[in-house]
Amino acid sequence: MHAPPADTPALPPQQSVTPARTDAQPTPAAPPAGRSAPPWWMWAAVAGLFLVYATLSLRTHEQLLSHSFDLAIFEQAVRSYAEGHLPVSEVKGPGFPLLGDHFSPVLALLAPLYWIWPSARTLLLAQAALVAVSALPLMRWAHRALGTAAAVVLGLAYGLSWGLASGIGFDFHEWAFAVPLLACSLAALGQGRLRAAVLWALPLLLVKEDMGLTVAVIGLLAAWSAGKGGRRLGIAAAVAGVAGMLLAVLVVLPAFHSSGSYVYAGYVGGGEGADTGLGQLLHMATIGLVTPETKVATLVMLLAPTLFLALRSPLVLVAVPTLLWRGVSDNASHWGTDFHYSLILMPILFAAFVDALHRRGTTAAGLRRYLLGAAGVCLVMLPSHSLGQLLQPSFWQTDPRVAVAHRVMGRIPDGATVQASDRLVPHLVHRTSVSLFGWADSRPNPEWIVVDTRVAPELRWPLSIHDESVALAEAKSRGYRTVAKESGFVLLSRTR
């Protein structure tokens, strides 16, 4: 990853992307921008957020609530890098090349940590650290522009926001690397430090292929706000963003995928092979962006923590590429507030919030009202998303079946080929070649099969109770013998 540039003083307001207003009462005095280290309380806030995120992630994993899609896939990618070869995932299919799925070479940065501790927990802790530290640049900017109280409230409202909570609560994702990069880039852009903004944005091209358009928007904003020299820098960044995305989508990903194409293009326009005419395209780009109503509800939920003031800042435009691809996607999981799809939007929206508050030049009393409103919205939303689980007594109670699961899985030797239930897969990645039981593309005839037959019907995937029973019976008919059967966990071994 690119080393961050030295923190330089903010440019005068007329050179920033969003200059402060001069027709209103001044905001509370802020410390001067410079190279001073963040105060201790900012580091304390970051450490507190890290502990909260790590606790949620690790506890979820320990309760057998993490998944093959996506935690196990990403761990197999990191394990591949740690072993010195390009990333493959047995969960996606035998020897499946992940560089044909998504372009995320940034995951190689976790390989040294995986050498030290080969475990899914390594990824979860890394994600917790990356997301927690993203609060720091936003707090520093708020501190300089709005004062200490604003920095504290905005930092905590951001750190406890539902979008970050949903991402932390659902496994690990490569977007964790994008969160601090976006926060640093937009904080720099909002303060007029255009070179720093561009340098922080460019590594996003290594996070995921869709980040190229986000980089392009950051570059255009930098060009729009800059003088002649800065304009060239911004335009160059925009061109690099588009070129990087096209290179990934049209060259790299098709080269590694067996179909020779970018498979996720099939999510747009009715799926792969669908007839996408002009009328369908117009519908997708207009009415399709706000229907069904889930899309509008998600947009309201995204803007609510900022009291909709994010809309008053040009920085909010950086969220447009992500919102557009989610809106035109045919995958319904992209539309709502579940999973991790809002993770990278939170630093964008809160950066726009800080910028909007600074630009308004509101009175001290007005600023207090906005801060109280943001804190109130955060607290109201908190119980309904992943972080709310920390407040539930049941979250801290360990099911005795967890120990049984580890005892049963412990009978599988290291290096074996395995098919396992969705929530058992992440606990076997570090020492076996594991794929998903019941998934059509899984490696056939593994040496071992381990299944949790007591998963609740609404939590089952990919097999129903009936289909799972049929699949186990078929395995036994093919020569697999029962090695263990305890508390609903079934372990089969292939007869040699």
Tab-separated table of C-alpha atoms in Angstrom:
chain	number	residue	atom	x	y	z
A	1	MET	CA	0.000	0.000	0.000
A	2	HIS	CA	1.207	3.507	-0.734
A	3	ALA	CA	2.825	5.256	2.201
A	4	PRO	CA	0.772	8.236	3.395
A	5	PRO	CA	2.125	11.676	2.584
A	6	ALA	CA	3.280	13.914	5.392
A	7	ASP	CA	0.399	15.764	6.996
A	8	THR	CA	0.607	19.318	5.676
A	9	PRO	CA	-1.243	22.417	6.782
A	10	ALA	CA	-4.683	22.895	5.252
A	11	LEU	CA	-4.816	25.258	2.321
A	12	PRO	CA	-6.633	28.555	2.681
A	13	PRO	CA	-10.420	28.219	2.343
A	14	GLN	CA	-10.516	29.528	-1.203
A	15	GLN	CA	-8.324	26.604	-2.309
A	16	SER	CA	-10.294	23.837	-0.614
A	17	VAL	CA	-12.901	21.763	-2.372
A	18	THR	CA	-15.627	23.148	-0.098
A	19	PRO	CA	-14.717	26.559	1.329
A	20	ALA	CA	-16.293	27.711	4.559
A	21	ARG	CA	-18.989	30.353	4.439
A	22	THR	CA	-18.210	33.834	5.633
A	23	ASP	CA	-21.756	35.103	6.047
A	24	ALA	CA	-22.544	33.333	9.287
A	25	GLN	CA	-21.389	33.405	12.861
A	26	PRO	CA	-18.058	31.590	13.208
A	27	THR	CA	-17.864	28.070	14.541
A	28	PRO	CA	-16.025	27.252	17.779
A	29	ALA	CA	-12.297	27.836	17.614
A	30	ALA	CA	-10.332	24.896	16.284
A	31	PRO	CA	-6.687	24.094	16.778
A	32	PRO	CA	-4.445	24.977	13.846
A	33	ALA	CA	-3.783	22.357	11.218
A	34	GLY	CA	-0.284	21.007	11.231
A	35	ARG	CA	1.887	18.058	11.968
A	36	SER	CA	0.840	17.693	15.606
A	37	ALA	CA	-0.010	14.162	16.655
A	38	PRO	CA	-3.647	13.328	17.374
A	39	PRO	CA	-4.524	13.899	21.044
A	40	TRP	CA	-4.740	10.913	23.362
A	41	TRP	CA	-8.521	10.875	23.444
A	42	MET	CA	-8.697	10.260	19.706
A	43	TRP	CA	-6.466	7.225	20.082
A	44	ALA	CA	-8.623	6.128	23.029
A	45	ALA	CA	-11.726	6.392	20.839
A	46	VAL	CA	-10.050	4.352	18.087
A	47	ALA	CA	-8.951	1.730	20.627
A	48	GLY	CA	-12.465	1.563	22.050
A	49	LEU	CA	-13.995	1.089	18.611
A	50	PHE	CA	-11.453	-1.620	17.828
A	51	LEU	CA	-12.380	-3.502	21.004
A	52	VAL	CA	-16.081	-3.246	20.174
A	53	TYR	CA	-15.575	-4.436	16.584
A	54	ALA	CA	-13.190	-7.219	17.569
A	55	THR	CA	-15.519	-8.449	20.291
A	56	LEU	CA	-18.484	-8.571	17.922
A	57	SER	CA	-16.517	-10.341	15.167
A	58	LEU	CA	-14.720	-12.863	17.338
A	59	ARG	CA	-17.764	-13.692	19.420
A	60	THR	CA	-19.842	-14.215	16.285
A	61	HIS	CA	-17.172	-16.533	14.909
A	62	GLU	CA	-16.858	-18.468	18.174
A	63	GLN	CA	-20.604	-19.117	18.186
A	64	LEU	CA	-20.377	-20.815	14.771
A	65	LEU	CA	-22.221	-17.921	13.131
A	66	SER	CA	-19.645	-16.983	10.501
A	67	HIS	CA	-19.997	-18.312	6.962
A	68	SER	CA	-18.269	-20.035	4.087
A	69	PHE	CA	-19.448	-17.169	1.859
A	70	ASP	CA	-17.590	-14.893	2.618
A	71	LEU	CA	-15.199	-15.402	5.529
A	72	ALA	CA	-13.851	-18.767	4.386
A	73	ILE	CA	-13.353	-17.542	0.815
A	74	PHE	CA	-11.263	-14.599	1.968
A	75	GLU	CA	-9.261	-16.736	4.366
A	76	GLN	CA	-8.464	-19.146	1.544
A	77	ALA	CA	-7.288	-16.153	-0.494
A	78	VAL	CA	-5.017	-14.933	2.301
A	79	ARG	CA	-3.772	-18.466	2.958
A	80	SER	CA	-2.880	-18.740	-0.729
A	81	TYR	CA	-0.816	-15.558	-0.591
A	82	ALA	CA	0.829	-16.745	2.621
A	83	GLU	CA	1.819	-19.981	0.869
A	84	GLY	CA	3.350	-18.028	-2.002
A	85	HIS	CA	0.859	-18.499	-4.849
A	86	LEU	CA	-2.037	-16.642	-6.451
A	87	PRO	CA	-5.304	-16.816	-4.503
A	88	VAL	CA	-7.586	-19.804	-4.976
A	89	SER	CA	-10.726	-20.855	-3.113
A	90	GLU	CA	-11.977	-24.394	-2.709
A	91	VAL	CA	-15.274	-22.976	-1.457
A	92	LYS	CA	-15.889	-21.415	-4.876
A	93	GLY	CA	-14.777	-24.610	-6.633
A	94	PRO	CA	-11.749	-26.899	-7.011
A	95	GLY	CA	-8.738	-24.628	-7.486
A	96	PHE	CA	-11.009	-21.670	-8.286
A	97	PRO	CA	-8.825	-18.620	-9.143
A	98	LEU	CA	-10.085	-15.689	-7.098
A	99	LEU	CA	-8.470	-13.157	-9.427
A	100	GLY	CA	-11.174	-14.249	-11.872
A	101	ASP	CA	-13.859	-13.389	-9.325
A	102	HIS	CA	-12.865	-10.026	-7.848
A	103	PHE	CA	-9.713	-7.961	-8.288
A	104	SER	CA	-8.464	-7.599	-4.700
A	105	PRO	CA	-4.666	-7.998	-4.601
A	106	VAL	CA	-4.648	-5.853	-1.438
A	107	LEU	CA	-5.436	-9.055	0.475
A	108	ALA	CA	-1.792	-10.061	0.055
A	109	LEU	CA	-0.978	-7.513	2.771
A	110	LEU	CA	-2.501	-9.886	5.318
A	111	ALA	CA	-0.163	-12.748	4.406
A	112	PRO	CA	2.559	-11.803	6.952
A	113	LEU	CA	-0.060	-11.721	9.721
A	114	TYR	CA	-1.356	-15.098	8.577
A	115	TRP	CA	2.145	-16.545	8.858
A	116	ILE	CA	2.083	-15.566	12.526
A	117	TRP	CA	-1.455	-16.737	13.236
A	118	PRO	CA	-3.116	-18.872	10.541
A	119	SER	CA	-6.725	-18.382	11.533
A	120	ALA	CA	-9.915	-16.681	10.434
A	121	ARG	CA	-9.492	-14.559	13.560
A	122	THR	CA	-6.509	-12.871	11.932
A	123	LEU	CA	-8.761	-11.501	9.200
A	124	LEU	CA	-11.452	-10.445	11.659
A	125	LEU	CA	-8.991	-8.575	13.864
A	126	ALA	CA	-7.396	-6.904	10.847
A	127	GLN	CA	-10.820	-5.730	9.687
A	128	ALA	CA	-11.620	-4.391	13.157
A	129	ALA	CA	-8.360	-2.417	13.191
A	130	LEU	CA	-8.810	-1.017	9.670
A	131	VAL	CA	-12.354	0.182	10.287
A	132	ALA	CA	-11.570	1.565	13.741
A	133	VAL	CA	-8.602	3.610	12.547
A	134	SER	CA	-10.766	5.171	9.819
A	135	ALA	CA	-12.399	7.304	12.519
A	136	LEU	CA	-9.093	9.076	13.163
A	137	PRO	CA	-8.838	11.282	10.026
A	138	LEU	CA	-12.494	12.269	10.324
A	139	MET	CA	-12.064	13.206	13.995
A	140	ARG	CA	-8.902	15.184	13.261
A	141	TRP	CA	-10.677	17.138	10.542
A	142	ALA	CA	-13.717	17.767	12.742
A	143	HIS	CA	-11.405	18.846	15.576
A	144	ARG	CA	-9.695	21.430	13.386
A	145	ALA	CA	-12.851	22.693	11.717
A	146	LEU	CA	-15.507	22.424	14.436
A	147	GLY	CA	-13.839	21.897	17.796
A	148	THR	CA	-13.281	19.129	20.318
A	149	ALA	CA	-16.910	18.348	21.175
A	150	ALA	CA	-17.793	17.949	17.504
A	151	ALA	CA	-14.835	15.638	16.932
A	152	VAL	CA	-15.873	13.398	19.828
A	153	VAL	CA	-19.542	13.193	18.861
A	154	LEU	CA	-18.960	12.785	15.128
A	155	GLY	CA	-16.222	10.209	15.673
A	156	LEU	CA	-18.421	8.057	17.887
A	157	ALA	CA	-21.530	8.523	15.736
A	158	TYR	CA	-19.483	7.411	12.749
A	159	GLY	CA	-17.817	4.518	14.567
A	160	LEU	CA	-21.135	3.184	15.866
A	161	SER	CA	-23.092	3.833	12.669
A	162	TRP	CA	-25.251	1.056	11.314
A	163	GLY	CA	-23.360	0.800	8.009
A	164	LEU	CA	-20.089	-0.020	9.736
A	165	ALA	CA	-21.900	-2.308	12.175
A	166	SER	CA	-23.480	-4.314	9.348
A	167	GLY	CA	-20.094	-4.812	7.713
A	168	ILE	CA	-18.343	-5.799	10.932
A	169	GLY	CA	-21.157	-8.153	11.885
A	170	PHE	CA	-21.023	-10.090	8.621
A	171	ASP	CA	-17.719	-11.898	8.226
A	172	PHE	CA	-14.684	-10.217	6.599
A	173	HIS	CA	-14.509	-8.337	3.292
A	174	GLU	CA	-11.838	-6.689	1.217
A	175	TRP	CA	-13.703	-3.388	1.538
A	176	ALA	CA	-12.242	-3.117	5.043
A	177	PHE	CA	-9.105	-1.746	3.360
A	178	ALA	CA	-11.161	0.861	1.487
A	179	VAL	CA	-12.695	2.351	4.621
A	180	PRO	CA	-9.562	4.064	6.058
A	181	LEU	CA	-8.336	4.991	2.571
A	182	LEU	CA	-11.604	6.765	1.828
A	183	ALA	CA	-11.633	8.500	5.208
A	184	CYS	CA	-8.074	9.775	4.734
A	185	SER	CA	-8.661	10.805	1.124
A	186	LEU	CA	-11.892	12.687	1.761
A	187	ALA	CA	-10.619	14.362	4.922
A	188	ALA	CA	-7.657	15.619	2.898
A	189	LEU	CA	-9.891	16.669	0.010
A	190	GLY	CA	-12.232	18.556	2.313
A	191	GLN	CA	-9.278	20.491	3.731
A	192	GLY	CA	-7.852	21.347	0.325
A	193	ARG	CA	-4.853	18.993	0.498
A	194	LEU	CA	-5.405	17.713	-3.030
A	195	ARG	CA	-2.161	15.796	-3.497
A	196	ALA	CA	-2.764	13.879	-0.277
A	197	ALA	CA	-6.366	13.185	-1.313
A	198	VAL	CA	-5.245	11.668	-4.611
A	199	LEU	CA	-2.435	9.627	-3.069
A	200	TRP	CA	-4.784	8.140	-0.493
A	201	ALA	CA	-7.372	7.377	-3.188
A	202	LEU	CA	-5.186	5.583	-5.743
A	203	PRO	CA	-4.598	2.423	-3.618
A	204	LEU	CA	-8.368	1.854	-3.773
A	205	LEU	CA	-7.726	0.392	-7.232
A	206	LEU	CA	-6.116	-2.598	-5.493
A	207	VAL	CA	-9.080	-3.167	-3.170
A	208	LYS	CA	-11.798	-4.124	-5.653
A	209	GLU	CA	-12.619	-3.505	-9.288
A	210	ASP	CA	-15.635	-1.284	-8.539
A	211	MET	CA	-13.442	1.200	-6.657
A	212	GLY	CA	-12.101	2.630	-9.916
A	213	LEU	CA	-15.142	4.841	-10.443
A	214	THR	CA	-14.910	6.047	-6.848
A	215	VAL	CA	-11.296	7.076	-7.487
A	216	ALA	CA	-12.442	8.837	-10.656
A	217	VAL	CA	-15.011	10.920	-8.764
A	218	ILE	CA	-12.411	11.898	-6.153
A	219	GLY	CA	-10.092	12.953	-8.969
A	220	LEU	CA	-12.800	15.046	-10.637
A	221	LEU	CA	-13.630	16.777	-7.360
A	222	ALA	CA	-9.943	17.532	-6.869
A	223	ALA	CA	-9.703	18.914	-10.412
A	224	TRP	CA	-12.829	21.025	-9.956
A	225	SER	CA	-11.486	22.689	-6.816
A	226	ALA	CA	-7.869	23.135	-7.872
A	227	GLY	CA	-5.702	25.610	-9.714
A	228	LYS	CA	-3.977	24.732	-12.973
A	229	GLY	CA	-1.391	22.376	-11.467
A	230	GLY	CA	-3.869	20.693	-9.176
A	231	ARG	CA	-6.343	20.341	-12.018
A	232	ARG	CA	-3.890	18.183	-13.945
A	233	LEU	CA	-3.389	16.027	-10.868
A	234	GLY	CA	-7.130	15.549	-10.389
A	235	ILE	CA	-7.741	14.714	-14.037
A	236	ALA	CA	-4.861	12.248	-13.991
A	237	ALA	CA	-6.399	10.555	-10.940
A	238	ALA	CA	-9.795	10.373	-12.650
A	239	VAL	CA	-8.254	8.820	-15.760
A	240	ALA	CA	-6.306	6.353	-13.610
A	241	GLY	CA	-9.511	5.361	-11.819
A	242	VAL	CA	-11.426	4.631	-15.010
A	243	ALA	CA	-8.433	2.922	-16.639
A	244	GLY	CA	-7.845	0.778	-13.570
A	245	MET	CA	-11.465	-0.352	-13.480
A	246	LEU	CA	-11.527	-1.157	-17.198
A	247	LEU	CA	-8.245	-3.058	-16.966
A	248	ALA	CA	-9.579	-5.166	-14.116
A	249	VAL	CA	-13.040	-5.804	-15.609
A	250	LEU	CA	-12.092	-6.266	-19.264
A	251	VAL	CA	-8.647	-7.869	-19.001
A	252	VAL	CA	-7.577	-9.292	-15.642
A	253	LEU	CA	-10.796	-10.833	-14.345
A	254	PRO	CA	-11.801	-12.445	-17.692
A	255	ALA	CA	-8.265	-13.806	-18.108
A	256	PHE	CA	-8.501	-15.740	-14.850
A	257	HIS	CA	-12.131	-16.858	-15.115
A	258	SER	CA	-13.042	-20.002	-17.031
A	259	SER	CA	-15.887	-18.203	-18.834
A	260	GLY	CA	-13.506	-15.565	-20.191
A	261	SER	CA	-15.799	-12.775	-18.974
A	262	TYR	CA	-16.586	-10.624	-15.974
A	263	VAL	CA	-19.297	-12.734	-14.395
A	264	TYR	CA	-20.834	-10.037	-12.186
A	265	ALA	CA	-21.915	-8.070	-15.242
A	266	GLY	CA	-24.777	-10.565	-15.281
A	267	TYR	CA	-26.320	-8.840	-12.256
A	268	VAL	CA	-27.274	-5.888	-14.452
A	269	GLY	CA	-30.242	-5.943	-16.813
A	270	GLY	CA	-32.053	-9.126	-15.910
A	271	GLY	CA	-29.162	-11.494	-15.504
A	272	GLU	CA	-26.758	-13.209	-17.823
A	273	GLY	CA	-28.170	-13.762	-21.282
A	274	ALA	CA	-31.136	-11.425	-20.758
A	275	ASP	CA	-32.278	-9.135	-23.556
A	276	THR	CA	-31.380	-5.636	-22.339
A	277	GLY	CA	-32.904	-3.144	-24.761
A	278	LEU	CA	-33.009	0.636	-24.651
A	279	GLY	CA	-36.268	0.620	-22.708
A	280	GLN	CA	-34.842	-1.683	-20.074
A	281	LEU	CA	-31.724	0.466	-19.756
A	282	LEU	CA	-33.827	3.624	-19.334
A	283	HIS	CA	-35.928	1.894	-16.684
A	284	MET	CA	-32.819	0.745	-14.800
A	285	ALA	CA	-31.308	4.252	-14.867
A	286	THR	CA	-34.485	6.012	-13.689
A	287	ILE	CA	-37.391	4.245	-11.998
A	288	GLY	CA	-35.265	1.175	-11.379
A	289	LEU	CA	-33.003	3.156	-9.039
A	290	VAL	CA	-35.864	3.841	-6.620
A	291	THR	CA	-37.975	0.705	-7.004
A	292	PRO	CA	-38.714	-1.459	-5.184
A	293	GLU	CA	-39.163	0.714	-2.105
A	294	THR	CA	-36.309	-1.086	-0.330
A	295	LYS	CA	-33.860	1.056	-2.314
A	296	VAL	CA	-35.454	4.296	-1.125
A	297	ALA	CA	-35.556	3.038	2.463
A	298	THR	CA	-31.855	2.231	2.282
A	299	LEU	CA	-31.041	5.678	0.927
A	300	VAL	CA	-32.981	7.275	3.794
A	301	MET	CA	-31.156	5.056	6.300
A	302	LEU	CA	-27.798	6.039	4.807
A	303	LEU	CA	-28.465	9.774	5.045
A	304	ALA	CA	-30.278	9.773	8.394
A	305	PRO	CA	-27.123	9.590	10.597
A	306	THR	CA	-25.962	12.836	8.974
A	307	LEU	CA	-29.396	14.466	9.375
A	308	PHE	CA	-29.403	14.629	5.549
A	309	LEU	CA	-26.831	17.432	5.721
A	310	ALA	CA	-24.385	15.259	3.750
A	311	LEU	CA	-26.401	16.276	0.687
A	312	ARG	CA	-25.088	19.846	1.118
A	313	SER	CA	-21.495	18.800	0.421
A	314	PRO	CA	-19.967	17.939	-2.967
A	315	LEU	CA	-18.139	15.100	-1.209
A	316	VAL	CA	-21.382	13.119	-1.197
A	317	LEU	CA	-20.850	12.596	-4.951
A	318	VAL	CA	-18.147	10.070	-4.107
A	319	ALA	CA	-20.935	7.729	-2.953
A	320	VAL	CA	-22.716	7.857	-6.315
A	321	PRO	CA	-20.831	5.002	-8.095
A	322	THR	CA	-21.559	2.557	-5.269
A	323	LEU	CA	-25.185	3.639	-5.003
A	324	LEU	CA	-25.623	3.317	-8.771
A	325	TRP	CA	-24.301	-0.219	-9.117
A	326	ARG	CA	-26.341	-1.315	-6.112
A	327	GLY	CA	-29.425	0.312	-7.563
A	328	VAL	CA	-29.172	-1.285	-11.001
A	329	SER	CA	-28.226	-4.719	-9.684
A	330	ASP	CA	-30.729	-7.557	-9.993
A	331	ASN	CA	-29.403	-9.095	-6.776
A	332	ALA	CA	-31.902	-8.099	-4.077
A	333	SER	CA	-29.284	-8.422	-1.341
A	334	HIS	CA	-27.569	-5.331	-2.798
A	335	TRP	CA	-30.600	-3.132	-2.152
A	336	GLY	CA	-31.106	-3.330	1.591
A	337	THR	CA	-29.250	-2.587	4.799
A	338	ASP	CA	-28.048	-6.115	5.563
A	339	PHE	CA	-24.613	-7.559	4.881
A	340	HIS	CA	-21.587	-5.356	4.158
A	341	TYR	CA	-22.732	-3.300	1.192
A	342	SER	CA	-22.984	-0.008	3.108
A	343	LEU	CA	-19.571	-0.330	4.764
A	344	ILE	CA	-17.698	1.929	2.344
A	345	LEU	CA	-20.501	4.491	2.199
A	346	MET	CA	-20.197	5.487	5.859
A	347	PRO	CA	-16.816	7.279	5.630
A	348	ILE	CA	-18.036	9.109	2.526
A	349	LEU	CA	-21.266	10.299	4.124
A	350	PHE	CA	-19.659	11.340	7.402
A	351	ALA	CA	-16.895	13.198	5.557
A	352	ALA	CA	-19.647	15.031	3.679
A	353	PHE	CA	-21.343	15.689	7.037
A	354	VAL	CA	-18.217	17.272	8.526
A	355	ASP	CA	-17.756	19.319	5.378
A	356	ALA	CA	-21.384	20.480	5.364
A	357	LEU	CA	-21.236	21.554	9.016
A	358	HIS	CA	-18.044	23.478	8.342
A	359	ARG	CA	-19.426	25.148	5.240
A	360	ARG	CA	-22.627	26.230	6.995
A	361	GLY	CA	-20.617	28.256	9.469
A	362	THR	CA	-23.369	27.648	12.014
A	363	THR	CA	-23.520	29.172	15.482
A	364	ALA	CA	-22.272	27.247	18.496
A	365	ALA	CA	-25.849	26.591	19.580
A	366	GLY	CA	-26.777	25.379	16.097
A	367	LEU	CA	-23.769	23.104	15.992
A	368	ARG	CA	-24.796	21.589	19.334
A	369	ARG	CA	-28.252	20.842	17.933
A	370	TYR	CA	-26.804	19.090	14.904
A	371	LEU	CA	-24.435	17.055	17.056
A	372	LEU	CA	-27.206	16.035	19.446
A	373	GLY	CA	-29.350	15.063	16.477
A	374	ALA	CA	-26.614	12.918	14.953
A	375	ALA	CA	-25.930	11.236	18.299
A	376	GLY	CA	-29.634	10.610	18.797
A	377	VAL	CA	-30.073	8.988	15.402
A	378	CYS	CA	-27.038	6.806	16.053
A	379	LEU	CA	-28.425	5.610	19.394
A	380	VAL	CA	-31.892	4.958	17.970
A	381	MET	CA	-30.465	2.845	15.134
A	382	LEU	CA	-27.897	0.999	17.241
A	383	PRO	CA	-30.096	-1.801	18.694
A	384	SER	CA	-31.489	-2.831	15.304
A	385	HIS	CA	-28.119	-3.670	13.736
A	386	SER	CA	-25.146	-5.891	14.456
A	387	LEU	CA	-23.643	-3.910	17.340
A	388	GLY	CA	-26.957	-4.218	19.165
A	389	GLN	CA	-26.166	-7.893	19.707
A	390	LEU	CA	-23.563	-6.860	22.274
A	391	LEU	CA	-26.432	-5.667	24.464
A	392	GLN	CA	-28.301	-8.978	24.345
A	393	PRO	CA	-27.616	-11.522	27.139
A	394	SER	CA	-28.014	-14.416	24.695
A	395	PHE	CA	-25.018	-13.162	22.724
A	396	TRP	CA	-22.760	-13.903	25.691
A	397	GLN	CA	-24.123	-17.405	26.334
A	398	THR	CA	-22.184	-20.211	24.683
A	399	ASP	CA	-24.164	-23.127	23.313
A	400	PRO	CA	-22.669	-26.446	24.566
A	401	ARG	CA	-22.883	-27.673	20.980
A	402	VAL	CA	-19.977	-25.384	20.060
A	403	ALA	CA	-17.551	-27.532	22.046
A	404	VAL	CA	-19.049	-30.646	20.462
A	405	ALA	CA	-18.538	-29.175	16.991
A	406	HIS	CA	-14.850	-28.535	17.637
A	407	ARG	CA	-14.412	-32.002	19.119
A	408	VAL	CA	-15.994	-33.614	16.055
A	409	MET	CA	-14.021	-31.442	13.613
A	410	GLY	CA	-10.859	-32.222	15.581
A	411	ARG	CA	-11.031	-35.786	14.303
A	412	ILE	CA	-10.369	-34.573	10.769
A	413	PRO	CA	-6.613	-34.736	10.072
A	414	ASP	CA	-4.666	-31.722	8.823
A	415	GLY	CA	-4.373	-31.480	5.055
A	416	ALA	CA	-7.483	-33.565	4.377
A	417	THR	CA	-10.089	-32.729	1.752
A	418	VAL	CA	-13.413	-31.914	3.418
A	419	GLN	CA	-16.961	-30.865	2.657
A	420	ALA	CA	-18.624	-29.106	5.590
A	421	SER	CA	-21.773	-27.222	6.511
A	422	ASP	CA	-21.751	-23.501	5.795
A	423	ARG	CA	-20.953	-22.407	9.357
A	424	LEU	CA	-18.374	-25.106	9.979
A	425	VAL	CA	-16.289	-24.285	6.913
A	426	PRO	CA	-14.544	-21.189	8.415
A	427	HIS	CA	-13.222	-23.323	11.281
A	428	LEU	CA	-11.438	-25.738	8.945
A	429	VAL	CA	-9.861	-23.432	6.352
A	430	HIS	CA	-6.547	-22.949	8.145
A	431	ARG	CA	-5.621	-26.657	8.193
A	432	THR	CA	-7.644	-28.488	5.529
A	433	SER	CA	-8.780	-28.161	1.919
A	434	VAL	CA	-12.434	-27.475	2.670
A	435	SER	CA	-15.442	-26.816	0.466
A	436	LEU	CA	-19.155	-26.398	1.083
A	437	PHE	CA	-21.411	-29.421	1.559
A	438	GLY	CA	-24.373	-29.217	-0.800
A	439	TRP	CA	-22.775	-26.647	-3.111
A	440	ALA	CA	-22.847	-27.894	-6.704
A	441	ASP	CA	-19.336	-26.620	-7.500
A	442	SER	CA	-17.638	-28.170	-4.447
A	443	ARG	CA	-14.810	-30.666	-4.922
A	444	PRO	CA	-16.446	-34.089	-5.351
A	445	ASN	CA	-15.665	-37.145	-3.216
A	446	PRO	CA	-13.754	-35.472	-0.372
A	447	GLU	CA	-12.058	-37.613	2.249
A	448	TRP	CA	-14.331	-36.266	4.976
A	449	ILE	CA	-17.841	-34.814	5.303
A	450	VAL	CA	-18.968	-32.966	8.439
A	451	VAL	CA	-22.509	-31.613	8.741
A	452	ASP	CA	-24.519	-29.766	11.372
A	453	THR	CA	-28.017	-31.208	10.996
A	454	ARG	CA	-29.628	-28.942	13.616
A	455	VAL	CA	-29.344	-25.584	11.877
A	456	ALA	CA	-32.659	-23.721	12.023
A	457	PRO	CA	-34.614	-23.854	8.746
A	458	GLU	CA	-34.464	-20.070	8.220
A	459	LEU	CA	-30.673	-20.096	8.612
A	460	ARG	CA	-29.976	-23.016	6.301
A	461	TRP	CA	-27.979	-22.643	3.120
A	462	PRO	CA	-27.536	-24.087	0.551
A	463	LEU	CA	-29.592	-27.191	1.484
A	464	SER	CA	-32.980	-27.565	3.141
A	465	ILE	CA	-33.430	-30.138	5.905
A	466	HIS	CA	-34.865	-32.627	3.436
A	467	ASP	CA	-32.190	-32.090	0.788
A	468	GLU	CA	-29.446	-32.368	3.386
A	469	SER	CA	-30.857	-35.686	4.621
A	470	VAL	CA	-30.980	-36.985	1.061
A	471	ALA	CA	-27.401	-35.842	0.386
A	472	LEU	CA	-26.095	-37.598	3.516
A	473	ALA	CA	-27.898	-40.804	2.575
A	474	GLU	CA	-26.407	-40.650	-0.920
A	475	ALA	CA	-22.931	-40.189	0.531
A	476	LYS	CA	-23.345	-43.286	2.691
A	477	SER	CA	-24.538	-45.230	-0.323
A	478	ARG	CA	-21.305	-44.242	-2.101
A	479	GLY	CA	-19.173	-45.816	0.627
A	480	TYR	CA	-18.865	-43.128	3.305
A	481	ARG	CA	-19.050	-44.466	6.852
A	482	THR	CA	-20.198	-42.676	9.983
A	483	VAL	CA	-17.228	-41.821	12.214
A	484	ALA	CA	-19.060	-39.632	14.744
A	485	LYS	CA	-22.622	-38.583	15.435
A	486	GLU	CA	-23.163	-36.283	18.386
A	487	SER	CA	-25.562	-33.431	19.224
A	488	GLY	CA	-26.649	-33.174	15.612
A	489	PHE	CA	-23.132	-33.152	14.144
A	490	VAL	CA	-22.420	-35.958	11.693
A	491	LEU	CA	-18.903	-36.861	10.570
A	492	LEU	CA	-18.434	-39.195	7.615
A	493	SER	CA	-15.224	-40.643	6.230
A	494	ARG	CA	-14.679	-42.160	2.826
A	495	THR	CA	-13.899	-45.858	2.908
A	496	ARG	CA	-10.498	-46.561	1.417
